Short mmCIF file of C-alpha atoms in Angstrom, two decimals:
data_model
loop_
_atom_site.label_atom_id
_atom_site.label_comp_id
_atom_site.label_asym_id
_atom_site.label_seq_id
_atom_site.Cartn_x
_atom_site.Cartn_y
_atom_site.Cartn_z
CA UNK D 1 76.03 88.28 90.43
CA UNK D 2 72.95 90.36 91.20
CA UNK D 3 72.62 93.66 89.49
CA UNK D 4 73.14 96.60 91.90
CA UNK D 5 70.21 98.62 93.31
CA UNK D 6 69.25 101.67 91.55
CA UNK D 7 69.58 103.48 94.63
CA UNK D 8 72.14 103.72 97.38
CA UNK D 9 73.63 105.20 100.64
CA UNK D 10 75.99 107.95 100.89
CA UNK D 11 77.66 110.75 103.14
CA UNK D 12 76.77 113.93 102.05
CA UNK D 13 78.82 117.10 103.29
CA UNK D 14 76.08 119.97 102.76
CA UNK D 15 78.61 123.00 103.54
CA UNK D 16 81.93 123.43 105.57
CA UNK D 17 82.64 122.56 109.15
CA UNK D 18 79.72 120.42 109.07
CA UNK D 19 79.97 116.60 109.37
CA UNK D 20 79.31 114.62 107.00
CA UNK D 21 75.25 113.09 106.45
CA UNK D 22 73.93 110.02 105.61
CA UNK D 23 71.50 110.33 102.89
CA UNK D 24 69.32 107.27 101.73
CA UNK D 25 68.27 106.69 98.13
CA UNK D 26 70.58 108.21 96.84
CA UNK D 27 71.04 107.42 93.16
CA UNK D 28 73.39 104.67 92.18
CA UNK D 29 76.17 106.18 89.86
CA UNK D 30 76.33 105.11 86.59
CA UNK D 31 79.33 103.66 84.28
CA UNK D 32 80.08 106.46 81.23
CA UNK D 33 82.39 103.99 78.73
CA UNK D 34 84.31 100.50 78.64
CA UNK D 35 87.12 101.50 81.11
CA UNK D 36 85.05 102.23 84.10
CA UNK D 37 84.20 99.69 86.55
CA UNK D 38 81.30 99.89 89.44
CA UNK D 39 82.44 98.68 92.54
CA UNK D 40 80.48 98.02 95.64
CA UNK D 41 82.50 99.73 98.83
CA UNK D 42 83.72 97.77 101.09
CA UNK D 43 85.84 99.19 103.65
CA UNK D 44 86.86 102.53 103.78
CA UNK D 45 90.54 104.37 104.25
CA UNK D 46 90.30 107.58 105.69
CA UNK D 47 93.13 110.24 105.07
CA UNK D 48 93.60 113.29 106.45
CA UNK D 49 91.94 115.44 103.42
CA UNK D 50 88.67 113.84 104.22
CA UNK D 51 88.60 115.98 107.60
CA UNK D 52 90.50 119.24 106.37
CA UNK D 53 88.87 120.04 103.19
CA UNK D 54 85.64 120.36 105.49
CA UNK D 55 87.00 122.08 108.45
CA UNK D 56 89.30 124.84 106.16
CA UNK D 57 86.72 124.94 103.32
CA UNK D 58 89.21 123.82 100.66
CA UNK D 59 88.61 120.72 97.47
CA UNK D 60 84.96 121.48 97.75
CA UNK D 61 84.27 122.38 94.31
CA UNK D 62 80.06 121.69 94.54
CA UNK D 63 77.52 120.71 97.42
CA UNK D 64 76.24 118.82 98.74
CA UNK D 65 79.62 117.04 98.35
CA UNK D 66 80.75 113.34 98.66
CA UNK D 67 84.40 112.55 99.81
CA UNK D 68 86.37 109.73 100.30
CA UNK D 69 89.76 109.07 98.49
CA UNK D 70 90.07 105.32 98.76
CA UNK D 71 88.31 102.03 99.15
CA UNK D 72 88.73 97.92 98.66
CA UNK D 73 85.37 96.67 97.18
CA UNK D 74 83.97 94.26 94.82
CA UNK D 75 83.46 94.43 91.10
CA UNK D 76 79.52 94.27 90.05
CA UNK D 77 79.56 95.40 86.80
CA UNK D 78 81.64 96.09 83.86
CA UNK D 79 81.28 97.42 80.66
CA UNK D 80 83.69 96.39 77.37
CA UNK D 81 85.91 93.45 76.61
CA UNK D 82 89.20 95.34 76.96
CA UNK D 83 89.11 95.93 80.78
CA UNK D 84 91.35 93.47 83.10
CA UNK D 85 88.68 92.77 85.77
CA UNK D 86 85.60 90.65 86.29
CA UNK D 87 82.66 90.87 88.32
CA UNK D 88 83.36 89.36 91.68
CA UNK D 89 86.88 90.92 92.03
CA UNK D 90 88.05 92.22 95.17
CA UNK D 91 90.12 95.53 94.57
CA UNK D 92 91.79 98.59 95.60
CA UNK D 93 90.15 101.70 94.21
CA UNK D 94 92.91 105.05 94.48
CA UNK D 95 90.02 108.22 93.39
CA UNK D 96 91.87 110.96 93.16
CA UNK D 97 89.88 112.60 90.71
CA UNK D 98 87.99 114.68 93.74
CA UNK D 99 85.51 116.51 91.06
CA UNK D 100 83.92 113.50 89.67
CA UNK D 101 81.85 112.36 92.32
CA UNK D 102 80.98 109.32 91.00
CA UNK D 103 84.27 108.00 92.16
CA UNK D 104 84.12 109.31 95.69
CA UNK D 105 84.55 106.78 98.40
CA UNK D 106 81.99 107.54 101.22
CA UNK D 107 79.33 105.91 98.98
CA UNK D 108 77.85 102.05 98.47
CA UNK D 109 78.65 102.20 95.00
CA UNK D 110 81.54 103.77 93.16
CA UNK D 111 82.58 104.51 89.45
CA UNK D 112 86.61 103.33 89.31
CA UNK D 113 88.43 103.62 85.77
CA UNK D 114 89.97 100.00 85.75
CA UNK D 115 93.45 101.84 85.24
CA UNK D 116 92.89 103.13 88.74
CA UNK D 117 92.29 99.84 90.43
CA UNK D 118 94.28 97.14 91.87
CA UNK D 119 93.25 93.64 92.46
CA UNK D 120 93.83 92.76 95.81
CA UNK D 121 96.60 89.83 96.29
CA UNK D 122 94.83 87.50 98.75
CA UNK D 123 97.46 87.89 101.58
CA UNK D 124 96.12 91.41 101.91
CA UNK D 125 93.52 91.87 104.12
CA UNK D 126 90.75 94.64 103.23
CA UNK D 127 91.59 96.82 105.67
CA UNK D 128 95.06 96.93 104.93
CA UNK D 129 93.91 97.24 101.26
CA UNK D 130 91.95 100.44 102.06
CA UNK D 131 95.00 101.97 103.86
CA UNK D 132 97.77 102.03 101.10
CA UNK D 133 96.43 103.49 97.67
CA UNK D 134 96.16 107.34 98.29
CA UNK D 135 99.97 107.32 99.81
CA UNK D 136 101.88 104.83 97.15
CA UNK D 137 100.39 107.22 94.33
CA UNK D 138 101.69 110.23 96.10
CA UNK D 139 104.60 108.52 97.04
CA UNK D 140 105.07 107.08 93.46
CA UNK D 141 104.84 110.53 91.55
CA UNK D 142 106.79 112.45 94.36
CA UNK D 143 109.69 110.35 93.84
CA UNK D 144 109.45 108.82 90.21
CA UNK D 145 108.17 112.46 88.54
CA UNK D 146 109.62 115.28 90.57
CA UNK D 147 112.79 113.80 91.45
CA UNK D 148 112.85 111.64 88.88
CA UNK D 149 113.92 108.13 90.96
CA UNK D 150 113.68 104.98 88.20
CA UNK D 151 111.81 102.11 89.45
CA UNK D 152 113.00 99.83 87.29
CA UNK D 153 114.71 98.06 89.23
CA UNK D 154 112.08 97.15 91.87
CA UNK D 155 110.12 94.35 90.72
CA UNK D 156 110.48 95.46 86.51
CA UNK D 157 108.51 99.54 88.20
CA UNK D 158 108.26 102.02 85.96
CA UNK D 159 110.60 104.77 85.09
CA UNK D 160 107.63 107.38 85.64
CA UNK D 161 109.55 110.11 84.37
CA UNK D 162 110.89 108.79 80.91
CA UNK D 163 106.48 107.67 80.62
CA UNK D 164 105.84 111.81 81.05
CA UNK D 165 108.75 113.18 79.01
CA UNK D 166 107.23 111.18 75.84
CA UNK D 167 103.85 112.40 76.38
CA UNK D 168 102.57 116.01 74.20
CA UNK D 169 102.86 118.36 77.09
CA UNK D 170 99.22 119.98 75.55
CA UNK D 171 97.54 116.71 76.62
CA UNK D 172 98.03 117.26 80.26
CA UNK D 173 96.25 119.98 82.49
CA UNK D 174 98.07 123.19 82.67
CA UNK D 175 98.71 123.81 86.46
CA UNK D 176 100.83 120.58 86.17
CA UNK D 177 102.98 120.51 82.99
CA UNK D 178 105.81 122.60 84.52
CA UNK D 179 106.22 120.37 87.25
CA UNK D 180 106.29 117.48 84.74
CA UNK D 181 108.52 118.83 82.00
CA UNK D 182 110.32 121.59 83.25
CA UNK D 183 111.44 121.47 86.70
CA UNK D 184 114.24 118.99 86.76
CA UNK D 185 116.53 118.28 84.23
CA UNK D 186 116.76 114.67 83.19
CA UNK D 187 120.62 114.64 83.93
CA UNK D 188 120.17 115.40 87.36
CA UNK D 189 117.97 112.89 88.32
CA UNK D 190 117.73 111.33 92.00
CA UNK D 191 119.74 108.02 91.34
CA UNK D 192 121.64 104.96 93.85
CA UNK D 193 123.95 106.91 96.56
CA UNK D 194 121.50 110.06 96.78
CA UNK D 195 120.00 111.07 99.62
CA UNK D 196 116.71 112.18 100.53
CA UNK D 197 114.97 113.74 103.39
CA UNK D 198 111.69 113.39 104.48
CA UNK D 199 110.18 115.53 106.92
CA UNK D 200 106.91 114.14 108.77
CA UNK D 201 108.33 110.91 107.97
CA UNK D 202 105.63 109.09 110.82
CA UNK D 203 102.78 109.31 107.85
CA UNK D 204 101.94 106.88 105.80
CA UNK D 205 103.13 108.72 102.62
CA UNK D 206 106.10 109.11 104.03
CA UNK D 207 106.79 104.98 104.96
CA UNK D 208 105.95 104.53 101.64
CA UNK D 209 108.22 107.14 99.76
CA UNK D 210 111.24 105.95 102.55
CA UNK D 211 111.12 102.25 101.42
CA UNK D 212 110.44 102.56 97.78
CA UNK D 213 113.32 105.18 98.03
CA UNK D 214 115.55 102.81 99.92
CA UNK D 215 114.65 99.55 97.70
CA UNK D 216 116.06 101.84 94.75
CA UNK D 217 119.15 102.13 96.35
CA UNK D 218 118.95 105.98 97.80
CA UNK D 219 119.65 107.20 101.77
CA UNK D 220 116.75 108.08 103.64
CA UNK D 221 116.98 110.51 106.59
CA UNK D 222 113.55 110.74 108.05
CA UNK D 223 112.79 113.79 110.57
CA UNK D 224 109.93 112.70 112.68
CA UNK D 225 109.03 113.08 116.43
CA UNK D 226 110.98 110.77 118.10
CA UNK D 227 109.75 110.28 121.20
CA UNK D 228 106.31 109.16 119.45
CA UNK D 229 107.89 106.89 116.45
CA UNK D 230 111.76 106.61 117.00
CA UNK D 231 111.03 103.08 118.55
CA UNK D 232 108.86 101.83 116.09
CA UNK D 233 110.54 102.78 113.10
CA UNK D 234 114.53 101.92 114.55
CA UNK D 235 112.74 98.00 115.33
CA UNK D 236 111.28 97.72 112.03
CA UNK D 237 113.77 96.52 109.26
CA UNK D 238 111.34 97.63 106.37
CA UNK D 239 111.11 100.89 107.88
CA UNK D 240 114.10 101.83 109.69
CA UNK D 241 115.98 104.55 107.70
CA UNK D 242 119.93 105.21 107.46
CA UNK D 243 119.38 108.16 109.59
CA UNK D 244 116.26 109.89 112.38
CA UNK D 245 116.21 113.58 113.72
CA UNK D 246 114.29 114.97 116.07
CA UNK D 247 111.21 117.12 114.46
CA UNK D 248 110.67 118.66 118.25
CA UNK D 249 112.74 121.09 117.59
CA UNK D 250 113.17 122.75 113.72
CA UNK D 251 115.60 125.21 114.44
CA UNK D 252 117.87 122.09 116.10
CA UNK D 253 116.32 119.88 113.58
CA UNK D 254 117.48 122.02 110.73
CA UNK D 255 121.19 122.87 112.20
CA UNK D 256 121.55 118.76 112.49
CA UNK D 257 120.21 117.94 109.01
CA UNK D 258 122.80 120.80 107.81
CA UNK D 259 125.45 119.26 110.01
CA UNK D 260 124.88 115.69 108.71
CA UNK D 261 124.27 116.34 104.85
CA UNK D 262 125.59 119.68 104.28
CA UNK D 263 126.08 119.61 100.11
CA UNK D 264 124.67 115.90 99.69
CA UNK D 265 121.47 116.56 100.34
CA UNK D 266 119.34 117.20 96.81
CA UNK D 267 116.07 116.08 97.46
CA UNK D 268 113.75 116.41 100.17
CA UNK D 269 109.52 115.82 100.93
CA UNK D 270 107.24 117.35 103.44
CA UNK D 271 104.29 115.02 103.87
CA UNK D 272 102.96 117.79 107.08
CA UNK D 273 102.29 121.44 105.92
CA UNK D 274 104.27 124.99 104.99
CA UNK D 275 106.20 125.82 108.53
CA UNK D 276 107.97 122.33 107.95
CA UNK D 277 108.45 122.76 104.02
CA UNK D 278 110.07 125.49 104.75
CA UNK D 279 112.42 124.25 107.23
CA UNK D 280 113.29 121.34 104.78
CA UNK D 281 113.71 124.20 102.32
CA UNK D 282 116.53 125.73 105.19
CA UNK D 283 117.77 122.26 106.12
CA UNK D 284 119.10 121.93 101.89
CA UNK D 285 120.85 124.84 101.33
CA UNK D 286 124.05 123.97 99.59
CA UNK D 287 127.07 125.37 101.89
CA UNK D 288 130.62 126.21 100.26
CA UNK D 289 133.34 124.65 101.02
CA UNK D 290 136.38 127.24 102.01
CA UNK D 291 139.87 126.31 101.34
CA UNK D 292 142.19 129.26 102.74
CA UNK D 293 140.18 132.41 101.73
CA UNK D 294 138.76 131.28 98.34
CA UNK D 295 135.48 129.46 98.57
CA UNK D 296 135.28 126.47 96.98
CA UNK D 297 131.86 125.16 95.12
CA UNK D 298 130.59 121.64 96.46
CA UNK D 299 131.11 118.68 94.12
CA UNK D 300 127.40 117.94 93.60
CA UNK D 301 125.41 119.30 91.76
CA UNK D 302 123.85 123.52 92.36
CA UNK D 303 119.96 122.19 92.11
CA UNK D 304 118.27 120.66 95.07
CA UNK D 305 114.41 119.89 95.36
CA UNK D 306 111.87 119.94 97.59
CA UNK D 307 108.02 118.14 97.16
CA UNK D 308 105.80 119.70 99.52
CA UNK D 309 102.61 116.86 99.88
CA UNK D 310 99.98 119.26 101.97
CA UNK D 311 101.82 123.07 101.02
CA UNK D 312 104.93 124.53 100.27
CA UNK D 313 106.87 127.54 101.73
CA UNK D 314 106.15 130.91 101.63
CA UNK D 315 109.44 132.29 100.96
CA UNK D 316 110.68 132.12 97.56
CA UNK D 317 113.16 128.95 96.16
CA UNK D 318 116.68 130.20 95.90
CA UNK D 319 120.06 128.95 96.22
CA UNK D 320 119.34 126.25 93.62
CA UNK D 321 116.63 125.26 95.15
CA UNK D 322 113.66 124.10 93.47
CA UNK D 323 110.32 123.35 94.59
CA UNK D 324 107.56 120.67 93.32
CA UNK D 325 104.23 119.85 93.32
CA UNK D 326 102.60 116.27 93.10
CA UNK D 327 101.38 116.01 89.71
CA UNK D 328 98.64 114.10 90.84
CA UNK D 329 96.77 114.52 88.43
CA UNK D 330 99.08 112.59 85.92
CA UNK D 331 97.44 109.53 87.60
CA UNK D 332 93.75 109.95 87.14
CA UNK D 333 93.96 111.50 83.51
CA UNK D 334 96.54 109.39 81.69
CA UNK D 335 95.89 106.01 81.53
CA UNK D 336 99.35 104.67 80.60
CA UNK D 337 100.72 106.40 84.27
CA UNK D 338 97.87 105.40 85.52
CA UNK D 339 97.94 101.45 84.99
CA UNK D 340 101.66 101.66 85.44
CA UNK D 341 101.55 102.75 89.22
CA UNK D 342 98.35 100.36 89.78
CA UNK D 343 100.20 97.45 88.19
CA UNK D 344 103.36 97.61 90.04
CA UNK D 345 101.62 98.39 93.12
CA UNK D 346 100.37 95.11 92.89
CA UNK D 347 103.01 93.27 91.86
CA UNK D 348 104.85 94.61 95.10
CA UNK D 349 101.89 93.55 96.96
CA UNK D 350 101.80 89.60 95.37
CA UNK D 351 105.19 89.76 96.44
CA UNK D 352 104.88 91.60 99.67
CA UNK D 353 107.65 93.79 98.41
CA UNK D 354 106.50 96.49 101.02
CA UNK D 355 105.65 96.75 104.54
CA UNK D 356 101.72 98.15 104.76
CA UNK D 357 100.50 100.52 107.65
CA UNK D 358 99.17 99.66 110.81
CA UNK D 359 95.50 99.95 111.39
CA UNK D 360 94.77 101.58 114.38
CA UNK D 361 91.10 102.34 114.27
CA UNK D 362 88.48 100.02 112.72
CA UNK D 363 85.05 101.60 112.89
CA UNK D 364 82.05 100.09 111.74
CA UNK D 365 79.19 101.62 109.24
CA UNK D 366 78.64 104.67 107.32
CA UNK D 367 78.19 106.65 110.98
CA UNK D 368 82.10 105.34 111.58
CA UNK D 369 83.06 107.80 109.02
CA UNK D 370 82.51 110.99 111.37
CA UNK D 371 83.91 108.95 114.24
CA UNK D 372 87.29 107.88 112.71
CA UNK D 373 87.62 111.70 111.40
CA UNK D 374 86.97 113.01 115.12
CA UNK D 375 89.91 110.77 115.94
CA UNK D 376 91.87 112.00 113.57
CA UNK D 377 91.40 115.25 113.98
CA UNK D 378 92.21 115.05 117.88
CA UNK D 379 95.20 113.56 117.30
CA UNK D 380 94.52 110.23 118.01
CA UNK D 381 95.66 107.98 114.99
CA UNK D 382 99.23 108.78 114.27
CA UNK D 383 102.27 106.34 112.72
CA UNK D 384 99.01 104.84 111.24
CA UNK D 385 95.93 104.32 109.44
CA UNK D 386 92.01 104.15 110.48
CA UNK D 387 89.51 102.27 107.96
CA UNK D 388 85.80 102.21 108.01
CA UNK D 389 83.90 98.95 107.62
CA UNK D 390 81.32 99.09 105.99
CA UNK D 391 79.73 95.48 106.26
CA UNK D 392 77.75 95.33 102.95
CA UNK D 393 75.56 93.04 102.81
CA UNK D 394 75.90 90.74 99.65
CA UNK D 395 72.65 90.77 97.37
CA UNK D 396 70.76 87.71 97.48
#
């Protein structure tokens, strides 16, 4: 295989609530030690952080900046004997190391630590490739770390949360150690016959979390707009979860959910933003039961949790409530979690284990980038994913 240029294109986003710019020789990135692959992009998946970091002026830690969270490209180069992949591979790259923009995705070239990166089963395509990373990781460390859901049963997964508890807590960064080692005790872990909630439960995230939550034997009640998804998830069998409320209204939505699971309900994720955390947060309050005059304490256990994806709520956790964020982090700077979600993600997508998103939107070129976001900003791609193609030509 050819060695890559020296130069490339990228997008470059020179401030906020600006779209992004395609700049020409630009230099090519360069590979630091023997885990790091270079990978030349291929299509792009676009997520929703790619147009709200810009337009709220958040996760822009320099400018210009380069975005992009993840890609399916090939392998050109590799450095050290000890890595898994070749040149020529097709693979997933997950970046969610945002500061290192080496790995960004709106780029022809990208840096990928090989514990990041997936090879891509051949009864993927691409573009379904490009949709899936970004949410399984989230989706991986919401359930496996925060509410502590074994995998192990799934296709030999990992049991995430035994993988953290071993590690020196001084090793990881600090704004995630609580949520790793302190936040849920090991004996109250979600297990079979637990039920979860997911609120926003149209996103991709949340399809995700809902089957890998059902495959290890939990309930799923999904609260999503009904009207707009009700049909789509009730008719699909890898979907379809034991229960669907109505997000239209959350004061009805909330009185339902208490209705339905008052006292079982320990563990719930918001994949949409802090009114709807919050709710969730109302929807798990642990009721007592009265018998007579004298209440009674519910059988399960005092501690419920909640993973907010995109914020959590502003009131304070009480009641036994407990709130979580996704120690993302955990995935990008420890290789052992690392190749353990990348490794089973493939090995659930060899054995197609997992239903992938729809693509909604294919757009074409570095230029599609700004049109996909405008679409998703609008409103227009919703219960599914939009990709970006970029059509690389191979070197000759």
């Amino acid at each position: 295989m050819n060695e890559p240029r020296a130069s490339q294109t990228v997008l470059l986003l020179h401030a906020p609530k600006q779209s992004y710019q395609v700049s020409e020789n630009h230099a090519t990135p360069r590979i630091d030690n023997g885990s790091e692959l270079l990978v030349r992009t291929q299509v792009i998946g676009l997520n929703p952080i790619d147009w709200k970091a810009p337009d709220f002026g958040f996760g822009l830690p320099v400018f210009p900046y380069i975005a992009g969270r993840e890609l399916v490209g090939q392998v050109v180069r590799t450095t050290g004997s000890t890595t898994r992949f070749q040149e020529g591979d097709q693979v997933i790259v997950i970046s969610t190391d945002y500061r290192d923009l080496r790995k960004a995705a709106f780029q022809e070239y990208v840096v990928a630590s090989d514990f990041n990166v997936v090879k891509l089963p051949p009864t993927v395509t691409p573009h379904a490739g490009a949709s899936i990373g970004v949410a399984f990781v989230a989706a991986a460390l919401s359930l496996g770390v925060c509410m502590g859901l074994s995998f192990q049963n799934i296709a030999d997964g990992p049991d995430l949360l035994k993988f953290v508890r071993k590690l020196d807590r001084n090793l990881l960064s600090e704004d995630i150690r609580s949520d790793c080692f302190d936040t849920l005790d090991i004996t109250q872990r979600a297990g079979p016959g637990d039920w979860i909630a997911i609120w926003g439960g149209s996103s991709t995230t949340a399809g995700i979390a809902s089957q890998l939550a059902r495959l290890a034997g939990l309930h799923v009640l999904l609260i999503v707009n009904q009207e707009k998804h009700g049909m789509r998830l009730a008719k699909d069998s890898a979907l379809r979860p034991d229960l669907i409320v109505d997000s239209h209204d959350q004061a009805r939505a909330v009185d339902i959910i208490q209705g339905l699971l008052g006292g079982k309900l320990r563990f719930g994720l918001d994949t949409q933003g802090r009114d709807t955390a919050e709710a969730l947060g109302r929807s798990m309050k642990t009721h007592e039961v009265v018998i007579g005059s004298i209440p009674t304490p519910p059988r399960t256990p005092t501690t419920t949790h909640l993973v907010g994806l995109a914020a959590l709520p502003n009131v304070p956790a009480a009641g036994g409530l407990i709130y979580h964020r996704v120690p993302i982090k955990l995935f990008h700077e420890v290789p052992q979690i690392g190749s353990a979600i990348t490794l089973w993600l493939e090995s659930l997508l060899e054995k197609s284990l997992i239903a992938l998103p729809d693509i909604l939107a294919v757009e074409e070129g570095f230029s599609g980038v700004n049109r996909g976001l405008d679409r998703m900003r609008r409103g227009e791609i919703s219960g599914g994913r939009a990709v970006v193609d970029l059509n690389v030509p191979r070197q000759t």
